[in-house]
XYZ file of C-alpha atoms in Angstrom:
168
model
C 19.503 20.042 -5.050
C 23.235 19.398 -4.841
C 23.341 15.802 -6.026
C 25.051 14.802 -2.787
C 23.747 11.646 -1.084
C 21.263 12.286 1.710
C 21.416 8.781 3.174
C 22.117 5.174 2.323
C 19.530 2.429 2.208
C 19.965 -1.297 2.051
C 19.842 -2.979 -1.359
C 18.036 -6.305 -1.113
C 19.732 -9.456 -2.306
C 17.917 -12.383 -3.912
C 17.912 -14.054 -0.500
C 16.314 -10.952 1.056
C 13.587 -10.934 -1.591
C 12.853 -14.602 -0.956
C 12.627 -13.923 2.790
C 10.227 -11.040 2.111
C 8.028 -13.290 -0.030
C 8.034 -15.963 2.685
C 7.066 -13.390 5.322
C 4.288 -12.022 3.111
C 2.947 -15.544 2.488
C 3.070 -16.303 6.203
C 1.098 -13.132 6.942
C -1.342 -13.944 4.144
C -2.045 -17.400 5.553
C -1.956 -16.242 9.154
C -3.209 -13.072 10.777
C -4.111 -11.142 7.619
C -6.280 -13.960 6.254
C -8.140 -14.216 9.556
C -9.207 -10.563 9.477
C -12.688 -9.785 8.307
C -13.061 -7.409 5.382
C -14.440 -4.842 7.801
C -11.355 -5.137 10.007
C -9.089 -4.745 6.957
C -10.993 -1.566 6.160
C -10.416 -0.288 9.686
C -6.682 -0.873 9.328
C -6.626 0.934 5.977
C -8.518 3.850 7.540
C -5.990 3.929 10.372
C -3.141 4.010 7.829
C -4.788 7.052 6.244
C -5.125 8.702 9.646
C -1.491 7.949 10.510
C -0.361 9.435 7.197
C -2.082 12.639 8.284
C -0.539 12.356 11.755
C 2.946 12.090 10.226
C 2.185 14.506 7.381
C 4.953 16.947 8.245
C 7.607 14.228 8.397
C 6.324 12.554 5.218
C 6.277 15.863 3.348
C 9.835 16.583 4.448
C 10.992 13.109 3.339
C 9.172 13.377 0.006
C 10.747 16.772 -0.667
C 14.195 15.663 0.464
C 13.962 12.475 -1.584
C 12.410 13.692 -4.833
C 13.219 17.398 -4.972
C 9.570 18.493 -4.986
C 8.632 21.720 -3.328
C 7.469 21.401 0.260
C 4.182 22.989 -0.830
C 3.523 20.202 -3.355
C 4.520 17.492 -0.888
C 2.605 18.849 2.081
C -0.501 20.281 0.409
C -1.005 17.831 -2.471
C 0.855 14.528 -2.192
C 0.427 13.720 1.495
C -3.296 14.616 1.787
C -3.962 12.748 -1.481
C -2.165 9.673 -0.143
C -4.267 9.683 3.017
C -7.400 10.076 0.870
C -6.455 7.000 -1.172
C -6.170 4.836 1.953
C -9.443 6.223 3.311
C -11.152 5.564 -0.030
C -10.043 1.934 -0.244
C -10.880 1.408 3.426
C -14.484 1.905 2.359
C -14.187 -0.697 -0.389
C -12.726 -3.486 1.746
C -16.100 -4.900 2.833
C -17.851 -4.221 -0.476
C -15.861 -6.621 -2.644
C -18.327 -9.465 -3.074
C -19.152 -12.316 -5.371
C -22.359 -12.594 -7.269
C -24.783 -15.250 -8.461
C -25.123 -15.273 -12.223
C -28.269 -16.702 -13.813
C -27.462 -19.247 -16.518
C -29.526 -21.505 -18.737
C -30.076 -24.987 -17.365
C -29.928 -26.557 -13.942
C -26.659 -25.003 -12.861
C -25.499 -22.858 -10.006
C -23.019 -20.276 -11.243
C -21.349 -17.717 -9.018
C -18.321 -15.483 -8.774
C -16.208 -15.645 -5.630
C -13.730 -12.824 -5.173
C -10.665 -13.933 -3.269
C -7.228 -12.447 -2.656
C -4.685 -13.415 -5.303
C -1.970 -13.707 -2.653
C 1.352 -11.956 -2.342
C 1.495 -8.932 -4.626
C 4.834 -7.487 -5.726
C 4.712 -3.802 -6.553
C 7.352 -1.591 -8.146
C 7.038 2.139 -7.529
C 8.569 4.799 -9.808
C 10.545 7.789 -8.549
C 8.369 10.743 -9.584
C 5.428 10.512 -7.138
C 6.763 7.891 -4.745
C 4.258 8.037 -1.913
C 1.174 8.784 -4.016
C 1.942 5.997 -6.479
C 2.654 3.574 -3.645
C -0.783 4.343 -2.193
C -2.447 3.664 -5.552
C -1.009 0.150 -5.474
C -0.798 -0.763 -1.795
C -4.253 0.369 -0.638
C -6.356 -1.594 -3.169
C -4.186 -4.694 -2.790
C -4.644 -4.661 0.992
C -8.362 -3.866 0.686
C -8.754 -7.018 -1.418
C -7.016 -9.126 1.232
C -3.627 -9.492 -0.418
C -0.252 -8.944 1.180
C 2.285 -6.655 -0.479
C 5.996 -6.544 -1.167
C 6.924 -3.032 -2.202
C 10.006 -2.135 -4.219
C 10.428 1.630 -4.266
C 12.630 3.379 -6.788
C 16.207 3.414 -5.562
C 16.258 7.194 -6.080
C 13.274 7.823 -3.750
C 12.887 5.116 -1.090
C 12.419 7.197 2.054
C 8.649 7.676 2.106
C 8.138 3.989 1.261
C 10.187 3.092 4.319
C 8.067 5.427 6.445
C 4.893 3.980 4.906
C 6.088 0.540 6.014
C 6.474 1.826 9.563
C 3.008 3.375 9.390
C 1.491 0.090 8.181
C 3.109 -1.721 11.095
C 1.793 0.868 13.528
C -1.702 0.504 12.043
C -1.649 -3.231 12.587
């Protein structure tokens, strides 16, 4: 409301970005890759539940960061964000390939696999909701994510990172 800074956050250097990509690749090839789709779904569901657990703090951060009313943050944005993670939790084990009939003596199929490390840039106006729209489906599909929030509204993205760690 006043234009005064509310906090300072670290600005990543090129080296930091490269380290983040390396960490995301390591996770992709390590523990994340070893999870079944069902287990990924359980983690996404837990993220949704933790968003609801920390709803008051997230709403406060979203309001402080973006200038929204606390009503909009607490009654619309935060519940919607939890719903997005719960929704994609249900999709995690339903992403499948298919056999496609073709002419001739051929076996033709589609295999759906993670694309890998996904970089996502989030705008300032609905920071947590828009992050959920990108993060949840990417994780449901088995990818790992590097998230770059808007420099004007990074606080809920930082909290979302903590929540993801807590969820596993």
